[in-house]
PDB file of C-alpha atoms and ligand atoms in Angstrom:
ATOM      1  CA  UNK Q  12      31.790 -33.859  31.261  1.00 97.00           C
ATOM      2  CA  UNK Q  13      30.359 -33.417  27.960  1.00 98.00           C
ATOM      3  CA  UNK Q  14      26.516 -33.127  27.417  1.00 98.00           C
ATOM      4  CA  UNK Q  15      24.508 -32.525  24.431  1.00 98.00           C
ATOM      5  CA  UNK Q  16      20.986 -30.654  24.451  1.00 98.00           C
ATOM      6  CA  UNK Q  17      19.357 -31.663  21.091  1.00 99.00           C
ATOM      7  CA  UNK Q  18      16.132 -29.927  19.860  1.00 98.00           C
ATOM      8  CA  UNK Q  19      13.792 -30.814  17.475  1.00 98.00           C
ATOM      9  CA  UNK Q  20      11.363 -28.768  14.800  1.00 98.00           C
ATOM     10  CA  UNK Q  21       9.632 -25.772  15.421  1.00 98.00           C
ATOM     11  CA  UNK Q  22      11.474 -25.584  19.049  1.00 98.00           C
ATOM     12  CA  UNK Q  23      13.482 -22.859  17.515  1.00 98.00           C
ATOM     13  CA  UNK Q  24      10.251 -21.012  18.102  1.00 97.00           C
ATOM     14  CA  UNK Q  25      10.093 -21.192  21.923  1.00 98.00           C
ATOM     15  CA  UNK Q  26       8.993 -18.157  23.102  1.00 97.00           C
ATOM     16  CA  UNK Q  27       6.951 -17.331  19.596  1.00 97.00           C
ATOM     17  CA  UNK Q  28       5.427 -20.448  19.654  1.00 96.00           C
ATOM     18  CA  UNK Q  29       1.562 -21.680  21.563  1.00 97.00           C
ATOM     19  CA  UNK Q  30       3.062 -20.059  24.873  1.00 97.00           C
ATOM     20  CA  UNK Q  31       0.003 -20.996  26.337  1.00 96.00           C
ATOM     21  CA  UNK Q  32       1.342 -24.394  26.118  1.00 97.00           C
ATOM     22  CA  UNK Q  33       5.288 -24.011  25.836  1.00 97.00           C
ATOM     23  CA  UNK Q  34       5.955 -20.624  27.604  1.00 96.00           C
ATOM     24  CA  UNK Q  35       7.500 -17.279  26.935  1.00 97.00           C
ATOM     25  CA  UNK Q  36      11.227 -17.786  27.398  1.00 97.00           C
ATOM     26  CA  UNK Q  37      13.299 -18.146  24.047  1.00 97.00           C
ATOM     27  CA  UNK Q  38      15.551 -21.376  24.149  1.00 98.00           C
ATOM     28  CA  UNK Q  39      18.680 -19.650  23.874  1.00 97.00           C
ATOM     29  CA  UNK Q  40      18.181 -17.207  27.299  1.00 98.00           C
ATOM     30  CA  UNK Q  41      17.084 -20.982  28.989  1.00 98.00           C
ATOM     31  CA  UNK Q  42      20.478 -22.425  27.695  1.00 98.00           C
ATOM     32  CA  UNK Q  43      21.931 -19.167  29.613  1.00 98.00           C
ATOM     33  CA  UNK Q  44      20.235 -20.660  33.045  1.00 97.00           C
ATOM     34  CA  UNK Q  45      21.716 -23.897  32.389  1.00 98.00           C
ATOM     35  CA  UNK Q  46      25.199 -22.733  31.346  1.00 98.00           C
ATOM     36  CA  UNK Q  47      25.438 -21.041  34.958  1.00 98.00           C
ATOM     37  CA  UNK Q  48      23.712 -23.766  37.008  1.00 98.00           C
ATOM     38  CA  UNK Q  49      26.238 -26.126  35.722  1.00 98.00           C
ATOM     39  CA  UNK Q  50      29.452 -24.520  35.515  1.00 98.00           C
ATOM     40  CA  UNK Q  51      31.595 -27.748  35.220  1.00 96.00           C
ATOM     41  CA  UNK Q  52      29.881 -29.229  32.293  1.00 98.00           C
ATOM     42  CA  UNK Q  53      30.644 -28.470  28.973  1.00 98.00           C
ATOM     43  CA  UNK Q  54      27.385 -28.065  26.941  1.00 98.00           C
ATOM     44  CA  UNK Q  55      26.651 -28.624  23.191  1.00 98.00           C
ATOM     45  CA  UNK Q  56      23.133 -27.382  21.689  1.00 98.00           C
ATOM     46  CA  UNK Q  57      21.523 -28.148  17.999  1.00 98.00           C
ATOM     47  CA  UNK Q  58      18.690 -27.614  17.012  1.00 98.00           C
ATOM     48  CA  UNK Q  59      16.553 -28.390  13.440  1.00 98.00           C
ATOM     49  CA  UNK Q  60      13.660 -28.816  11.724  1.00 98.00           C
ATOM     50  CA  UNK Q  61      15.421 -31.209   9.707  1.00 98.00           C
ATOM     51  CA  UNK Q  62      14.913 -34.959  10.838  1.00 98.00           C
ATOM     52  CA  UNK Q  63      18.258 -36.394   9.165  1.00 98.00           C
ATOM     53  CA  UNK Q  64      19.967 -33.529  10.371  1.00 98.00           C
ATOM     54  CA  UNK Q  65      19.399 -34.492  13.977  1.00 99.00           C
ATOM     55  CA  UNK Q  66      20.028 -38.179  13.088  1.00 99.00           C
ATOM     56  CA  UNK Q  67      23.792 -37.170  12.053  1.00 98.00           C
ATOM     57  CA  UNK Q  68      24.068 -35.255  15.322  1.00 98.00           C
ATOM     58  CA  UNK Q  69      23.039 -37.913  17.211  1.00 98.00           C
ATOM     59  CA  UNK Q  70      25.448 -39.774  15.524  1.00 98.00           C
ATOM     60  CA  UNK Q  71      28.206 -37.505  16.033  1.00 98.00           C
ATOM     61  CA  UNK Q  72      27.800 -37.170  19.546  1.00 98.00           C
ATOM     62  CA  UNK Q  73      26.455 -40.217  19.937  1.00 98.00           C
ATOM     63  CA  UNK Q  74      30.295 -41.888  20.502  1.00 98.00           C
ATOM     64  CA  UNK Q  75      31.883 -38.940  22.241  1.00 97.00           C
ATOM     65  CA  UNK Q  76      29.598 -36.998  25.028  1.00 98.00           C
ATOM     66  CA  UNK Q  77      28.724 -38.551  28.489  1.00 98.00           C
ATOM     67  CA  UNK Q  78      25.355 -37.899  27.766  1.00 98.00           C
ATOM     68  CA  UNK Q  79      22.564 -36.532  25.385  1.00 99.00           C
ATOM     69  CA  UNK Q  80      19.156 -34.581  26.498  1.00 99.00           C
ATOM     70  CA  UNK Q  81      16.920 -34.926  23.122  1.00 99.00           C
ATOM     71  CA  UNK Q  82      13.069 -33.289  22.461  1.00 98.00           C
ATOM     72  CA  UNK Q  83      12.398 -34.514  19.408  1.00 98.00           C
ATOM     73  CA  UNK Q  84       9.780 -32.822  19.253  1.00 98.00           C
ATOM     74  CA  UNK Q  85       6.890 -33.661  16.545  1.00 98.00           C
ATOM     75  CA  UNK Q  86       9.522 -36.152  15.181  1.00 98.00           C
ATOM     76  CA  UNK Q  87       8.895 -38.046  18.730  1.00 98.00           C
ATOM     77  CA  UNK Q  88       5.559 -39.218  17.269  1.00 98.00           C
ATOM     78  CA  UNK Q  89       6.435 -40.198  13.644  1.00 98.00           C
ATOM     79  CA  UNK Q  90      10.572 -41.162  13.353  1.00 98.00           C
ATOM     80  CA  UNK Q  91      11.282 -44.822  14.091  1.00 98.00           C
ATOM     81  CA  UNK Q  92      15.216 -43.335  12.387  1.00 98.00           C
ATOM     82  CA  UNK Q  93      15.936 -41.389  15.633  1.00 98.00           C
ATOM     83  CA  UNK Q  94      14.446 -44.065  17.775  1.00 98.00           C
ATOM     84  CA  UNK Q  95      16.924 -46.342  15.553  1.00 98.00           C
ATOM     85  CA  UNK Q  96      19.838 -43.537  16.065  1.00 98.00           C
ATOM     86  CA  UNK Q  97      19.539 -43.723  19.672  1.00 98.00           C
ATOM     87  CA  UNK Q  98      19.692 -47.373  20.024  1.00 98.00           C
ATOM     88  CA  UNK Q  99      22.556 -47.369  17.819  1.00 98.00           C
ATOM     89  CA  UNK Q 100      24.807 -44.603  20.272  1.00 98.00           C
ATOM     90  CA  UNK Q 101      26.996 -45.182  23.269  1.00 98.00           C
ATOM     91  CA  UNK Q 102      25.937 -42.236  25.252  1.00 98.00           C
ATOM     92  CA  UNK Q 103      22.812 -42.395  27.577  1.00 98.00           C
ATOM     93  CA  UNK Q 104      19.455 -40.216  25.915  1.00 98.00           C
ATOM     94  CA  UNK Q 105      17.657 -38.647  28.379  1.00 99.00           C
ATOM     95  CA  UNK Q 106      13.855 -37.990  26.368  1.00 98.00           C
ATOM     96  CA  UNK Q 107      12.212 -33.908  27.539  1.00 99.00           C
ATOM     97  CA  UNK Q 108       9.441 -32.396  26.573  1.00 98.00           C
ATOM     98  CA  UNK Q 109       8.010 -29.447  27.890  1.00 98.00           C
ATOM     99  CA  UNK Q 110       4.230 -29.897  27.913  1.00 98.00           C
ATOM    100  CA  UNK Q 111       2.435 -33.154  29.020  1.00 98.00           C
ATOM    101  CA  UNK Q 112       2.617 -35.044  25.767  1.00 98.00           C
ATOM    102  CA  UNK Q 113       0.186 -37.891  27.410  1.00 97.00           C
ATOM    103  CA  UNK Q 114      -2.702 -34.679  28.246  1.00 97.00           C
ATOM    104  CA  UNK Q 115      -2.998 -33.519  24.863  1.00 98.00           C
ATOM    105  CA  UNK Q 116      -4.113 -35.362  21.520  1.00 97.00           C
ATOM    106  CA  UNK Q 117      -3.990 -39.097  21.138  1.00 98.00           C
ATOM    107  CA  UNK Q 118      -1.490 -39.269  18.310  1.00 97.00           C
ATOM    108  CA  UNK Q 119       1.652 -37.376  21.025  1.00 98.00           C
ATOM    109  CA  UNK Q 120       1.226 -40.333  23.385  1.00 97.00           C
ATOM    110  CA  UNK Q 121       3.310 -42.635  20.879  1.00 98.00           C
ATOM    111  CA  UNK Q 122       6.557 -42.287  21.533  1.00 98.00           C
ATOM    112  CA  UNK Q 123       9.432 -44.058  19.371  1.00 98.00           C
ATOM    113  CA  UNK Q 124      11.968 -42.639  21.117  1.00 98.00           C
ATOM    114  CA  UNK Q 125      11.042 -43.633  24.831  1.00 98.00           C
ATOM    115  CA  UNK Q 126      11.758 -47.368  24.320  1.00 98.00           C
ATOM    116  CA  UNK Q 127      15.444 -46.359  23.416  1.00 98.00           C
ATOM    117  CA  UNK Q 128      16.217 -43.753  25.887  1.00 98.00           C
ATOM    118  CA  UNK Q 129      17.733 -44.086  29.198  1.00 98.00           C
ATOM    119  CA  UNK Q 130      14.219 -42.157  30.894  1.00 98.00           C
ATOM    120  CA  UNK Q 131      11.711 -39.839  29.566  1.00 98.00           C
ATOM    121  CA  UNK Q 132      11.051 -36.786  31.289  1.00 98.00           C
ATOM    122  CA  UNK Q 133       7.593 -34.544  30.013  1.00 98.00           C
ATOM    123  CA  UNK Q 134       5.285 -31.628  31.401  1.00 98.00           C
ATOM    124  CA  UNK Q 135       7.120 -30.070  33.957  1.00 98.00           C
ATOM    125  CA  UNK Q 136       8.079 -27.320  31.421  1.00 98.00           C
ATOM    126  CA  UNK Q 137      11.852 -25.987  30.659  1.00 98.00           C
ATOM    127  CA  UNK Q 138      12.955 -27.303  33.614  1.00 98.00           C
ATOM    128  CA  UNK Q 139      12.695 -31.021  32.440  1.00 98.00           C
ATOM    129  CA  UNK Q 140      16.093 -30.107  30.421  1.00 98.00           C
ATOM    130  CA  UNK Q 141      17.529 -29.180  34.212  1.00 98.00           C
ATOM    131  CA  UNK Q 142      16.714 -32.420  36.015  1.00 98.00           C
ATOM    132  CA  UNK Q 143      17.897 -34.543  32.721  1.00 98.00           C
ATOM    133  CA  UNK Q 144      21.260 -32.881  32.842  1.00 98.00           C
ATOM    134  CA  UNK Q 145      20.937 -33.586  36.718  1.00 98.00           C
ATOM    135  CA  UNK Q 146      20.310 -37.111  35.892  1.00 98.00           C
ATOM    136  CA  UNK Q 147      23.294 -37.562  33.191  1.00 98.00           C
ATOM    137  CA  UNK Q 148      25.817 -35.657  35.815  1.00 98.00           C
ATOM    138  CA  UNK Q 149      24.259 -38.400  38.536  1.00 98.00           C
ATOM    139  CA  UNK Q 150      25.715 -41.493  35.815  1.00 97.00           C
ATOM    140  CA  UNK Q 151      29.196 -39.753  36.275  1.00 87.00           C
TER     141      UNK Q 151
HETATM  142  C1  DQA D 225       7.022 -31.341  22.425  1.00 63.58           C
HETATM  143  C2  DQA D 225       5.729 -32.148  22.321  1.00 63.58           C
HETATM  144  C3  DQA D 225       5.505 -32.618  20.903  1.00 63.58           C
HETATM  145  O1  DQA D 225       4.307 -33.371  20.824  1.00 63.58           O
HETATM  146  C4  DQA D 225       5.377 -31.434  19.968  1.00 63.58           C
HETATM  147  O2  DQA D 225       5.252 -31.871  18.645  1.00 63.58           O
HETATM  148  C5  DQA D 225       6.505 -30.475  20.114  1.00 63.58           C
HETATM  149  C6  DQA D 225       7.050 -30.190  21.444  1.00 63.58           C
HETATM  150  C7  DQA D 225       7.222 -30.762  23.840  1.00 63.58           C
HETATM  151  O3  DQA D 225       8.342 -30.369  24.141  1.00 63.58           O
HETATM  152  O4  DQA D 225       6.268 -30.653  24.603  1.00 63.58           O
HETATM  153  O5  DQA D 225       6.918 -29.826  19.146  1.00 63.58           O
HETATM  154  O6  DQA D 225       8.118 -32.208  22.173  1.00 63.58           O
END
């Protein structure tokens, strides 16, 4: 099974970045924990701070993996192109974000990428990636 964790801007930061909101791990020693958790799936990770960039991922995944785990990040609030990207795929989005997009400022509780994706996970942290790739493996 193929599965896809796409990130969005500034999530290259994680670790650097507001910890008091998004916590002190680095995304890389996360993708570690995941690796090893789920030894039979064969993971794929991007990330960008470019939005067409992840559009062409999304894209070229889109048609080929079981299943794609996306935090768009800031691009969440603003991008009806990767809402448009994953209504135009095969494989089943699964939306993350780490902090509790609907408890902070008004503009992060538009989302144009919820209406598109199979389920929308947010504020349970890192480990919103874990049940999403839970949830794709459950599709299998
Ligand atoms: C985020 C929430 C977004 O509102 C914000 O712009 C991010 C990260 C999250 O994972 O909590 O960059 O997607």
């Amino acid at each position: 099974m193929k599965i896809a964790i796409i990130n969005g801007p500034n999530l290259n930061l994680l670790g650097k970045r507001e910890t008091d909101i998004y916590g002190n791990m680095p995304f890389e020693a996360y993708l570690q924990i995941i690796r090893e958790k789920f030894l039979d799936i064969d993971f794929h990770y991007f990330q960008s701070n470019i939005e067409g960039e992840l559009i062409n991922e999304i894209q070229r995944l889109g048609f080929e993996f079981d299943g794609i785990v996306l935090n768009p990040a800031g691009y969440t609030h603003t991008s009806v192109a990767i809402g448009d990207a994953i209504a135009a795929i095969k494989a089943p989005v699964v939306e993350v974000h780490i902090s509790n997009v609907h408890a902070r400022e008004e503009f992060r509780k538009l989302s144009h990428v919820s209406g598109k994706s199979a389920g929308s996970i947010f504020g349970l942290g890192l480990k919103g990636y874990e049940l999403a790739v839970e949830y794709l493996l459950s599709l299998k």
